[in-house]
mmCIF file of C-alpha atoms and ligand atoms in Angstrom:
data_model
loop_
_atom_site.group_PDB
_atom_site.id
_atom_site.type_symbol
_atom_site.label_atom_id
_atom_site.label_comp_id
_atom_site.label_asym_id
_atom_site.label_seq_id
_atom_site.Cartn_x
_atom_site.Cartn_y
_atom_site.Cartn_z
ATOM 1 C CA MET A 919 81.837 -9.177 40.257
ATOM 2 C CA GLU A 920 78.816 -10.628 43.119
ATOM 3 C CA PRO A 921 75.505 -10.282 42.159
ATOM 4 C CA MET A 922 74.779 -6.814 43.548
ATOM 5 C CA ASP A 923 71.256 -7.003 44.833
ATOM 6 C CA THR A 924 68.995 -10.489 45.903
ATOM 7 C CA THR A 925 65.903 -8.286 44.601
ATOM 8 C CA LEU A 926 67.236 -9.571 41.206
ATOM 9 C CA GLU A 927 67.372 -13.268 41.970
ATOM 10 C CA ILE A 928 64.227 -13.442 43.464
ATOM 11 C CA LEU A 929 62.602 -11.301 40.038
ATOM 12 C CA SER A 930 63.986 -13.797 38.099
ATOM 13 C CA ASP A 931 62.013 -16.240 39.619
ATOM 14 C CA LYS A 932 58.676 -14.747 40.174
ATOM 15 C CA ALA A 933 58.855 -13.323 36.015
ATOM 16 C CA SER A 934 59.745 -16.511 34.374
ATOM 17 C CA HIS A 935 57.142 -19.079 34.953
ATOM 18 C CA ARG A 936 53.968 -18.735 32.833
ATOM 19 C CA PRO A 937 50.978 -20.508 32.407
ATOM 20 C CA ALA A 938 50.609 -22.050 28.918
ATOM 21 C CA GLU A 939 48.795 -19.023 26.727
ATOM 22 C CA ALA A 940 45.002 -19.352 25.548
ATOM 23 C CA GLU A 941 43.764 -16.224 26.359
ATOM 24 C CA PHE A 942 46.076 -13.554 27.097
ATOM 25 C CA GLU A 943 46.872 -12.751 30.371
ATOM 26 C CA PRO A 944 49.805 -10.356 31.109
ATOM 27 C CA GLU A 945 51.868 -11.281 34.122
ATOM 28 C CA ILE A 946 52.161 -7.837 35.657
ATOM 29 C CA LEU A 947 54.690 -6.869 38.976
ATOM 30 C CA ALA A 948 53.691 -4.421 41.969
ATOM 31 C CA PHE A 949 56.840 -3.138 43.487
ATOM 32 C CA CYS A 950 55.068 -1.534 46.727
ATOM 33 C CA CYS A 951 56.512 0.301 49.070
ATOM 34 C CA HIS A 952 56.208 -1.899 52.433
ATOM 35 C CA TYR A 953 54.892 1.236 54.217
ATOM 36 C CA CYS A 954 51.642 2.482 51.858
ATOM 37 C CA ALA A 955 50.758 0.119 48.579
ATOM 38 C CA PHE A 956 51.803 -3.655 49.973
ATOM 39 C CA ALA A 957 49.444 -2.489 53.331
ATOM 40 C CA ALA A 958 46.767 -1.127 50.845
ATOM 41 C CA ALA A 959 47.417 -4.732 49.426
ATOM 42 C CA ASP A 960 46.951 -6.523 52.288
ATOM 43 C CA LEU A 961 43.771 -4.057 52.902
ATOM 44 C CA ALA A 962 41.735 -4.920 50.011
ATOM 45 C CA GLY A 963 41.890 -8.553 50.742
ATOM 46 C CA VAL A 964 40.700 -7.981 54.385
ATOM 47 C CA MET A 965 37.882 -5.828 52.994
ATOM 48 C CA ARG A 966 37.260 -8.858 50.580
ATOM 49 C CA LEU A 967 37.717 -7.016 47.097
ATOM 50 C CA SER A 968 38.649 -8.911 44.375
ATOM 51 C CA TYR A 969 41.643 -7.981 41.816
ATOM 52 C CA PRO A 970 42.871 -9.931 39.277
ATOM 53 C CA PRO A 971 45.351 -12.698 39.773
ATOM 54 C CA ASN A 972 48.014 -11.168 37.464
ATOM 55 C CA ILE A 973 49.531 -8.965 39.818
ATOM 56 C CA LYS A 974 52.449 -10.148 41.707
ATOM 57 C CA ILE A 975 53.596 -8.688 44.215
ATOM 58 C CA ILE A 976 57.198 -7.904 45.413
ATOM 59 C CA ARG A 977 57.143 -5.702 48.579
ATOM 60 C CA ILE A 978 60.139 -3.154 48.527
ATOM 61 C CA PRO A 979 60.777 -1.619 52.278
ATOM 62 C CA CYS A 980 60.379 1.950 50.637
ATOM 63 C CA THR A 981 59.921 2.674 46.492
ATOM 64 C CA GLY A 982 63.557 4.791 46.971
ATOM 65 C CA LYS A 983 64.902 1.208 46.994
ATOM 66 C CA LEU A 984 64.121 0.648 43.852
ATOM 67 C CA ASP A 985 66.504 0.286 40.732
ATOM 68 C CA VAL A 986 65.930 0.575 37.155
ATOM 69 C CA LEU A 987 67.889 -2.545 37.033
ATOM 70 C CA TYR A 988 65.064 -4.606 38.576
ATOM 71 C CA LEU A 989 62.422 -3.354 36.473
ATOM 72 C CA LEU A 990 64.838 -4.036 33.060
ATOM 73 C CA LYS A 991 65.252 -7.492 34.181
ATOM 74 C CA ALA A 992 61.344 -8.384 34.924
ATOM 75 C CA PHE A 993 61.154 -6.999 31.309
ATOM 76 C CA GLU A 994 64.374 -9.319 30.285
ATOM 77 C CA LYS A 995 62.462 -12.273 31.724
ATOM 78 C CA GLY A 996 59.650 -11.552 30.408
ATOM 79 C CA ALA A 997 57.638 -9.547 33.143
ATOM 80 C CA ASP A 998 54.671 -8.188 30.343
ATOM 81 C CA GLY A 999 53.603 -5.325 32.763
ATOM 82 C CA ILE A 1000 55.124 -3.488 35.702
ATOM 83 C CA ILE A 1001 53.223 -1.232 38.710
ATOM 84 C CA VAL A 1002 55.490 0.960 40.583
ATOM 85 C CA ALA A 1003 53.361 1.966 43.708
ATOM 86 C CA GLY A 1004 54.520 4.131 46.103
ATOM 87 C CA CYS A 1005 53.202 6.625 49.110
ATOM 88 C CA GLU A 1006 51.253 9.986 48.222
ATOM 89 C CA GLU A 1007 53.814 12.244 47.075
ATOM 90 C CA GLY A 1008 54.780 14.422 50.530
ATOM 91 C CA SER A 1009 54.117 11.472 52.966
ATOM 92 C CA CYS A 1010 56.936 9.134 52.047
ATOM 93 C CA HIS A 1011 58.149 7.090 54.885
ATOM 94 C CA PHE A 1012 61.765 7.983 54.237
ATOM 95 C CA GLN A 1013 60.597 11.646 53.269
ATOM 96 C CA ARG A 1014 61.797 11.664 49.585
ATOM 97 C CA GLY A 1015 62.071 8.047 48.667
ATOM 98 C CA ASN A 1016 58.422 8.283 46.401
ATOM 99 C CA LEU A 1017 59.637 10.733 44.831
ATOM 100 C CA ILE A 1018 63.246 9.513 43.793
ATOM 101 C CA ALA A 1019 61.768 6.439 42.284
ATOM 102 C CA LYS A 1020 59.179 8.833 40.590
ATOM 103 C CA LYS A 1021 62.496 10.071 38.765
ATOM 104 C CA ARG A 1022 63.778 6.525 38.226
ATOM 105 C CA VAL A 1023 60.817 5.360 36.445
ATOM 106 C CA VAL A 1024 60.853 8.580 34.173
ATOM 107 C CA TYR A 1025 64.154 7.248 33.317
ATOM 108 C CA ALA A 1026 63.280 3.493 32.942
ATOM 109 C CA LYS A 1027 60.357 4.460 30.583
ATOM 110 C CA LYS A 1028 62.951 6.596 28.340
ATOM 111 C CA LEU A 1029 65.120 3.041 28.711
ATOM 112 C CA LEU A 1030 62.272 1.367 27.646
ATOM 113 C CA GLN A 1031 61.024 3.360 24.803
ATOM 114 C CA SER A 1032 64.943 3.777 23.349
ATOM 115 C CA ILE A 1033 65.255 -0.149 22.479
ATOM 116 C CA GLY A 1034 60.785 -0.155 21.392
ATOM 117 C CA ILE A 1035 59.129 -1.371 23.925
ATOM 118 C CA GLU A 1036 56.139 0.420 25.159
ATOM 119 C CA ASP A 1037 56.173 2.567 27.976
ATOM 120 C CA SER A 1038 52.968 2.059 29.454
ATOM 121 C CA ARG A 1039 54.323 -1.425 30.598
ATOM 122 C CA LEU A 1040 55.326 0.773 33.596
ATOM 123 C CA GLU A 1041 53.621 2.986 35.458
ATOM 124 C CA MET A 1042 54.150 4.661 38.801
ATOM 125 C CA PHE A 1043 50.776 5.148 41.660
ATOM 126 C CA ASN A 1044 50.980 6.823 44.599
ATOM 127 C CA LEU A 1045 48.487 6.019 47.570
ATOM 128 C CA SER A 1046 47.796 5.328 51.060
ATOM 129 C CA SER A 1047 48.218 1.729 53.396
ATOM 130 C CA ALA A 1048 44.296 3.045 53.925
ATOM 131 C CA MET A 1049 43.355 3.119 49.933
ATOM 132 C CA GLY A 1050 42.626 -0.825 49.753
ATOM 133 C CA GLY A 1051 39.502 -0.151 47.305
ATOM 134 C CA ARG A 1052 42.066 2.026 45.198
ATOM 135 C CA PHE A 1053 44.636 -1.144 44.730
ATOM 136 C CA ALA A 1054 41.717 -2.672 43.367
ATOM 137 C CA GLN A 1055 41.439 -0.162 41.143
ATOM 138 C CA ILE A 1056 44.786 0.303 39.724
ATOM 139 C CA ALA A 1057 45.252 -3.471 39.390
ATOM 140 C CA SER A 1058 41.983 -3.914 37.676
ATOM 141 C CA GLU A 1059 43.162 -0.809 35.238
ATOM 142 C CA MET A 1060 46.664 -2.085 34.289
ATOM 143 C CA THR A 1061 45.873 -5.237 33.767
ATOM 144 C CA GLU A 1062 43.589 -3.931 31.282
ATOM 145 C CA GLN A 1063 45.702 -1.306 29.903
ATOM 146 C CA ILE A 1064 48.643 -4.162 29.967
ATOM 147 C CA LYS A 1065 45.645 -7.040 27.928
ATOM 148 C CA ARG A 1066 45.724 -3.961 25.747
ATOM 149 C CA ILE A 1067 48.628 -3.592 24.390
ATOM 150 C CA GLY A 1068 49.194 -7.443 24.633
ATOM 151 C CA PRO A 1069 51.928 -9.586 25.281
ATOM 152 C CA SER A 1070 56.077 -8.369 25.714
ATOM 153 C CA ILE A 1071 57.369 -9.108 22.642
ATOM 154 C CA LEU A 1072 60.248 -10.804 25.434
ATOM 155 C CA ARG A 1073 57.762 -13.422 26.065
ATOM 156 C CA SER A 1074 57.142 -14.372 22.373
ATOM 157 C CA ASN A 1075 60.613 -14.279 20.911
ATOM 158 C CA LYS A 1076 62.089 -16.561 23.326
ATOM 159 C CA LEU A 1077 65.140 -17.635 20.893
ATOM 160 C CA MET B 822 87.565 13.626 37.982
ATOM 161 C CA ILE B 823 86.995 12.260 33.955
ATOM 162 C CA VAL B 824 83.196 12.599 33.390
ATOM 163 C CA ALA B 825 81.764 10.870 30.508
ATOM 164 C CA GLU B 826 78.457 10.591 29.142
ATOM 165 C CA GLN B 827 76.841 7.175 27.399
ATOM 166 C CA LYS B 828 76.113 6.991 24.016
ATOM 167 C CA PRO B 829 73.078 6.639 22.641
ATOM 168 C CA ILE B 830 71.630 3.431 23.102
ATOM 169 C CA ALA B 831 70.921 3.565 19.087
ATOM 170 C CA GLU B 832 74.462 3.733 18.269
ATOM 171 C CA ILE B 833 75.127 0.911 21.296
ATOM 172 C CA ILE B 834 73.081 -1.613 19.582
ATOM 173 C CA SER B 835 74.386 -0.298 16.268
ATOM 174 C CA ILE B 836 77.417 -1.466 16.602
ATOM 175 C CA ALA B 837 76.500 -3.911 18.960
ATOM 176 C CA PHE B 838 74.896 -5.909 16.474
ATOM 177 C CA LYS B 839 77.656 -6.104 13.283
ATOM 178 C CA HIS B 840 78.862 -8.949 16.157
ATOM 179 C CA LYS B 841 77.863 -12.196 17.526
ATOM 180 C CA SER B 842 79.505 -12.038 20.602
ATOM 181 C CA ILE B 843 80.339 -8.717 22.706
ATOM 182 C CA LEU B 844 82.280 -8.470 26.139
ATOM 183 C CA VAL B 845 80.652 -4.909 28.171
ATOM 184 C CA VAL B 846 83.707 -4.017 30.095
ATOM 185 C CA GLY B 847 82.555 -1.556 32.763
ATOM 186 C CA CYS B 848 85.308 0.508 34.647
ATOM 187 C CA GLY B 849 85.282 1.178 38.216
ATOM 188 C CA THR B 850 86.909 4.626 38.701
ATOM 189 C CA CYS B 851 85.898 7.853 37.328
ATOM 190 C CA VAL B 852 83.011 6.806 34.882
ATOM 191 C CA THR B 853 81.806 4.759 38.083
ATOM 192 C CA VAL B 854 81.302 8.083 39.975
ATOM 193 C CA CYS B 855 79.852 9.776 37.264
ATOM 194 C CA PHE B 856 77.546 7.171 36.532
ATOM 195 C CA ALA B 857 78.011 6.693 32.659
ATOM 196 C CA GLY B 858 79.847 3.429 33.070
ATOM 197 C CA GLY B 859 80.097 1.291 36.322
ATOM 198 C CA GLU B 860 78.909 -1.560 36.831
ATOM 199 C CA LYS B 861 74.987 -0.931 37.136
ATOM 200 C CA GLU B 862 75.628 1.356 33.531
ATOM 201 C CA GLY B 863 77.384 -2.659 32.504
ATOM 202 C CA LYS B 864 74.586 -4.557 33.715
ATOM 203 C CA THR B 865 71.663 -1.509 32.926
ATOM 204 C CA LEU B 866 73.160 -1.347 29.128
ATOM 205 C CA SER B 867 73.059 -5.195 28.959
ATOM 206 C CA SER B 868 69.823 -6.007 29.875
ATOM 207 C CA LEU B 869 68.877 -3.549 26.672
ATOM 208 C CA LEU B 870 70.802 -5.041 24.277
ATOM 209 C CA ARG B 871 70.080 -8.454 25.091
ATOM 210 C CA MET B 872 66.148 -7.589 24.945
ATOM 211 C CA LYS B 873 66.947 -5.726 21.770
ATOM 212 C CA ALA B 874 68.665 -8.487 20.560
ATOM 213 C CA GLN B 875 65.868 -10.830 21.497
ATOM 214 C CA MET B 876 63.118 -8.624 19.977
ATOM 215 C CA GLU B 877 65.006 -8.612 16.480
ATOM 216 C CA GLN B 878 65.853 -12.612 17.169
ATOM 217 C CA LYS B 879 69.428 -11.462 16.569
ATOM 218 C CA LEU B 880 71.570 -14.395 18.336
ATOM 219 C CA LEU B 881 74.225 -11.518 20.685
ATOM 220 C CA GLU B 882 76.226 -13.324 23.471
ATOM 221 C CA ILE B 883 77.042 -11.079 25.714
ATOM 222 C CA GLU B 884 79.657 -11.287 28.478
ATOM 223 C CA GLU B 885 79.314 -8.580 31.290
ATOM 224 C CA LEU B 886 82.627 -7.576 33.390
ATOM 225 C CA THR B 887 83.761 -4.104 35.607
ATOM 226 C CA VAL B 888 87.502 -3.726 36.762
ATOM 227 C CA GLU B 889 88.858 -1.231 38.807
ATOM 228 C CA ARG B 890 90.299 1.337 36.246
ATOM 229 C CA GLN B 891 90.554 0.667 32.260
ATOM 230 C CA CYS B 892 93.927 2.930 32.340
ATOM 231 C CA ASP B 893 96.400 0.698 34.104
ATOM 232 C CA HIS B 894 97.651 -2.652 32.765
ATOM 233 C CA GLU B 895 97.543 -4.660 35.814
ATOM 234 C CA PHE B 896 92.875 -4.568 36.236
ATOM 235 C CA ILE B 897 92.478 -5.031 32.849
ATOM 236 C CA GLU B 898 94.912 -8.545 32.860
ATOM 237 C CA LYS B 899 91.290 -9.450 34.606
ATOM 238 C CA ILE B 900 89.437 -8.907 30.460
ATOM 239 C CA VAL B 901 91.397 -11.479 29.313
ATOM 240 C CA PRO B 902 89.513 -15.194 29.612
ATOM 241 C CA LEU B 903 86.640 -13.282 28.524
ATOM 242 C CA ALA B 904 87.732 -11.374 25.595
ATOM 243 C CA GLY B 905 89.162 -14.540 24.222
ATOM 244 C CA LYS B 906 85.413 -15.774 24.124
ATOM 245 C CA VAL B 907 84.327 -12.760 21.893
ATOM 246 C CA GLU B 908 84.363 -10.888 18.901
ATOM 247 C CA ALA B 909 84.947 -7.289 20.131
ATOM 248 C CA ILE B 910 84.464 -5.139 23.059
ATOM 249 C CA LEU B 911 82.595 -1.932 24.234
ATOM 250 C CA SER B 912 84.567 -0.106 26.626
ATOM 251 C CA LEU B 913 82.557 1.683 29.093
ATOM 252 C CA ALA B 914 85.492 3.841 30.064
ATOM 253 C CA CYS B 915 86.739 6.947 28.989
ATOM 254 C CA GLY B 916 89.059 7.124 25.912
ATOM 255 C CA ALA B 917 92.025 6.165 27.797
ATOM 256 C CA GLY B 918 90.479 2.967 29.226
ATOM 257 C CA ALA B 919 89.149 2.101 25.416
ATOM 258 C CA GLN B 920 92.765 3.074 23.974
ATOM 259 C CA LEU B 921 94.512 1.252 26.749
ATOM 260 C CA ILE B 922 91.893 -2.361 25.708
ATOM 261 C CA ALA B 923 92.699 -1.822 22.302
ATOM 262 C CA GLU B 924 96.552 -1.765 23.080
ATOM 263 C CA LYS B 925 95.832 -4.707 25.249
ATOM 264 C CA PHE B 926 94.214 -6.310 22.477
ATOM 265 C CA PRO B 927 95.680 -5.810 19.291
ATOM 266 C CA ASP B 928 93.546 -8.888 17.272
ATOM 267 C CA LYS B 929 89.950 -7.243 18.987
ATOM 268 C CA ILE B 930 87.528 -4.806 17.642
ATOM 269 C CA VAL B 931 87.154 -1.896 20.534
ATOM 270 C CA TYR B 932 84.188 0.480 20.535
ATOM 271 C CA PRO B 933 83.992 3.458 22.996
ATOM 272 C CA GLY B 934 80.263 2.740 24.613
ATOM 273 C CA LEU B 935 80.820 6.308 26.267
ATOM 274 C CA ASN B 936 81.626 10.029 24.819
ATOM 275 C CA THR B 937 84.366 11.300 27.364
ATOM 276 C CA THR B 938 83.818 14.715 28.172
ATOM 277 C CA PHE B 939 85.684 17.310 30.881
ATOM 278 C CA LEU B 940 88.357 17.051 33.416
ATOM 279 C CA GLY B 941 85.265 18.255 36.369
ATOM 280 C CA ILE B 942 83.708 18.373 39.939
ATOM 281 C CA THR B 943 79.845 16.535 40.658
ATOM 282 C CA GLU B 944 78.453 19.903 42.022
ATOM 283 C CA LYS B 945 75.919 17.856 43.350
ATOM 284 C CA GLN B 946 74.230 14.312 43.056
ATOM 285 C CA GLY B 947 73.353 14.308 38.970
ATOM 286 C CA ILE B 948 75.067 17.762 38.356
ATOM 287 C CA TRP B 949 78.943 17.716 36.971
ATOM 288 C CA LYS B 950 80.555 20.837 36.082
ATOM 289 C CA GLU B 951 83.893 21.335 33.473
ATOM 290 C CA ARG B 952 86.689 22.725 35.946
ATOM 291 C CA CYS B 953 89.760 21.708 33.959
ATOM 292 C CA LEU B 954 91.555 21.321 30.903
ATOM 293 C CA GLY B 955 94.761 20.248 31.740
ATOM 294 C CA CYS B 956 97.115 22.415 30.210
ATOM 295 C CA GLY B 957 99.837 21.462 31.834
ATOM 296 C CA THR B 958 101.089 24.679 33.649
ATOM 297 C CA CYS B 959 98.623 25.341 36.389
ATOM 298 C CA LEU B 960 97.865 28.955 37.074
ATOM 299 C CA LEU B 961 95.070 29.095 39.739
ATOM 300 C CA ASP B 962 97.099 30.564 41.946
ATOM 301 C CA LYS B 963 97.199 34.085 39.727
ATOM 302 C CA THR B 964 93.222 33.931 39.614
ATOM 303 C CA GLY B 965 91.609 33.112 42.709
ATOM 304 C CA GLY B 966 91.231 29.080 42.464
ATOM 305 C CA ILE B 967 89.201 29.672 39.460
ATOM 306 C CA CYS B 968 90.493 28.649 36.091
ATOM 307 C CA PRO B 969 90.017 30.770 33.508
ATOM 308 C CA ILE B 970 91.204 28.392 30.701
ATOM 309 C CA ALA B 971 88.085 25.668 31.330
ATOM 310 C CA ARG B 972 85.506 28.093 32.499
ATOM 311 C CA CYS B 973 86.125 31.038 30.827
ATOM 312 C CA ALA B 974 84.342 30.459 27.021
ATOM 313 C CA LYS B 975 87.382 32.111 25.065
ATOM 314 C CA ASN B 976 89.805 31.125 27.625
ATOM 315 C CA LEU B 977 90.769 34.596 28.416
ATOM 316 C CA LEU B 978 93.581 35.175 30.778
ATOM 317 C CA ASN B 979 92.629 38.925 31.234
ATOM 318 C CA GLY B 980 89.499 38.884 31.226
ATOM 319 C CA PRO B 981 87.264 39.781 31.569
ATOM 320 C CA CYS B 982 85.567 40.135 27.954
ATOM 321 C CA GLY B 983 83.418 42.768 26.588
ATOM 322 C CA GLY B 984 80.143 40.448 26.869
ATOM 323 C CA SER B 985 80.419 39.571 30.553
ATOM 324 C CA GLN B 986 76.695 40.993 32.199
ATOM 325 C CA GLU B 987 75.696 40.643 35.319
ATOM 326 C CA GLY B 988 77.854 37.860 36.398
ATOM 327 C CA LYS B 989 76.822 35.435 33.187
ATOM 328 C CA CYS B 990 78.983 34.999 30.051
ATOM 329 C CA GLU B 991 77.345 35.970 27.467
ATOM 330 C CA VAL B 992 78.093 32.913 25.435
ATOM 331 C CA ASN B 993 75.878 30.754 27.493
ATOM 332 C CA PRO B 994 74.010 33.255 30.170
ATOM 333 C CA GLU B 995 73.358 29.635 31.928
ATOM 334 C CA THR B 996 77.664 29.565 33.020
ATOM 335 C CA ASP B 997 78.592 31.912 35.968
ATOM 336 C CA CYS B 998 81.262 34.045 33.633
ATOM 337 C CA ALA B 999 84.573 33.047 34.880
ATOM 338 C CA TRP B 1000 86.196 36.051 34.832
ATOM 339 C CA GLN B 1001 83.277 37.569 37.212
ATOM 340 C CA LEU B 1002 83.761 35.322 39.794
ATOM 341 C CA ILE B 1003 87.999 35.827 39.563
ATOM 342 C CA TYR B 1004 87.620 38.895 40.396
ATOM 343 C CA GLU B 1005 84.751 38.283 43.064
ATOM 344 C CA ARG B 1006 86.919 35.603 44.979
ATOM 345 C CA LEU B 1007 89.916 37.803 44.880
ATOM 346 C CA LYS B 1008 88.175 40.646 46.112
ATOM 347 C CA LYS B 1009 87.058 38.836 48.811
ATOM 348 C CA LEU B 1010 90.525 37.316 49.669
ATOM 349 C CA GLY B 1011 91.732 40.749 49.985
ATOM 350 C CA GLN B 1012 93.924 40.056 46.738
ATOM 351 C CA SER B 1013 92.300 42.139 44.200
ATOM 352 C CA GLU B 1014 96.444 43.435 43.395
ATOM 353 C CA CYS B 1015 96.093 40.241 41.389
ATOM 354 C CA LEU B 1016 94.013 42.090 38.868
ATOM 355 C CA GLU B 1017 96.593 44.171 37.996
ATOM 356 C CA GLU B 1018 99.341 41.976 37.172
ATOM 357 C CA ILE B 1019 98.962 40.701 33.260
ATOM 358 C CA ILE B 1020 98.877 37.454 33.159
ATOM 359 C CA PRO B 1021 101.487 36.823 30.138
ATOM 360 C CA VAL B 1022 100.714 34.951 26.948
ATOM 361 C CA LYS B 1023 100.564 31.335 27.713
ATOM 362 C CA ASP B 1024 102.823 28.524 26.203
ATOM 363 C CA TRP B 1025 100.591 26.000 25.373
ATOM 364 C CA SER B 1026 103.290 23.670 24.412
ATOM 365 C CA THR B 1027 102.442 21.435 27.529
ATOM 366 C CA SER B 1028 99.105 21.868 26.853
ATOM 367 C CA ARG B 1029 97.833 20.112 23.643
ATOM 368 C CA ASP B 1030 99.736 22.236 21.330
ATOM 369 C CA GLY B 1031 103.059 20.081 21.852
ATOM 370 C CA GLY B 1032 101.223 17.083 21.280
ATOM 371 C CA PRO B 1033 100.554 14.592 23.100
ATOM 372 C CA ARG B 1034 102.326 14.473 26.833
ATOM 373 C CA LYS B 1035 104.228 12.021 29.240
ATOM 374 C CA VAL B 1036 104.817 11.865 32.586
ATOM 375 C CA ILE B 1037 108.033 10.001 33.477
ATOM 376 C CA ARG B 1038 109.287 9.655 36.667
ATOM 377 C CA ASP B 1039 112.606 8.234 37.255
ATOM 378 C CA ASP B 1040 112.247 7.339 41.221
ATOM 379 C CA LEU B 1041 109.735 5.167 39.979
ATOM 380 C CA THR B 1042 110.361 3.476 37.385
ATOM 381 C CA LEU B 1043 111.218 -0.160 37.486
HETATM 382 S S1 SF4 C 1916 95.322 26.494 34.981
HETATM 383 FE FE1 SF4 C 1916 95.440 24.283 33.378
HETATM 384 S S2 SF4 C 1916 96.003 23.026 34.659
HETATM 385 FE FE2 SF4 C 1916 95.031 25.070 36.094
HETATM 386 S S3 SF4 C 1916 92.932 24.026 36.080
HETATM 387 FE FE3 SF4 C 1916 93.053 25.425 34.588
HETATM 388 S S4 SF4 C 1916 93.475 24.146 32.639
HETATM 389 FE FE4 SF4 C 1916 93.213 23.122 34.615
HETATM 390 S S1 SF4 C 1917 81.809 36.662 29.420
HETATM 391 FE FE1 SF4 C 1917 82.956 35.844 31.040
HETATM 392 S S2 SF4 C 1917 83.385 34.199 30.888
HETATM 393 FE FE2 SF4 C 1917 82.144 34.515 28.836
HETATM 394 S S3 SF4 C 1917 83.814 34.343 27.374
HETATM 395 FE FE3 SF4 C 1917 83.462 36.496 28.564
HETATM 396 S S4 SF4 C 1917 84.993 36.316 30.306
HETATM 397 FE FE4 SF4 C 1917 84.869 34.363 29.361
#
């Protein structure tokens, strides 16, 4: 059958190139909603806030667009961690997209656990477009969290 | 539609890991609608299997394909080229689809990836409920369109039993008592007198008791 979604192809590009590792620098994808987290990331830049360069942002029109398969494919391609960032609960531009995403993240965490991958490699956050500082903080916290867990076994076990 | 659920991942992994190559076949009909074995579920499962194989450094080639229906010969023809490349096939169809694949490929090991659960309806997104047992002699006309065989825990033809309480079934208080539903619906339709008619002992030979069933339509056979 046809590929279901071009996002899956973008994912393979974003997650598969990594520099040779000296100290562990995690590769973290951030699926950011266009209306909040993506704008917040932009604002963080405008505010000249620095956050770890480990975060690679993928803009999605709403976290409701998030598919469990995007998350799995990203891990399969070797991502060490994934952030899903959507609007604050009750403020979704499409009313319930972030609540749907929340359930999908819970489900994806269960799938990860079922094959023995730490589910804390995947976290969802809620923030508004005005929270540039919060975005930088999430990026730093998540980078620290993934550094503590260590590199994904899928990265080191490439056959 | 036929409602099914995917087998636990651990069980599927232990099946798949017995082989070096496996074909994961989704089915595009009932099990797509109940999100158990369609194209997306096939891709999700294959992704999990590939990751697990990589984590355990096990060589496992995974082929993926979803056909419109696994219970029709013409659609499973499409599997032939891929089936030749693999040791085993994991069918994400209902038991009927999985069996037709096994019949079609007599020298392949065929595994079911789903537990086929019931004939039912989508109550709302993400919730499915059983409605019919395929008894072969439908009596919904006598029971206000509510099936006492599939929906009453005791398959009572003349209910309710003594355990019906406040509209709920004594076997599971989360479930509506089918006979309470029948009573209310018949009353609303002005057909309460139907309840006075005793439904006779059912001839179960049209159901499973008569062995596997077969339908033949001479006007259609070629
Ligand atoms: S009476 Fe038989 S055929 Fe009719 S809905 Fe019930 S189980 Fe199905
Ligand atoms: S309580 Fe109602 S549904 Fe449950 S077994 Fe009795 S008659 Fe059937």
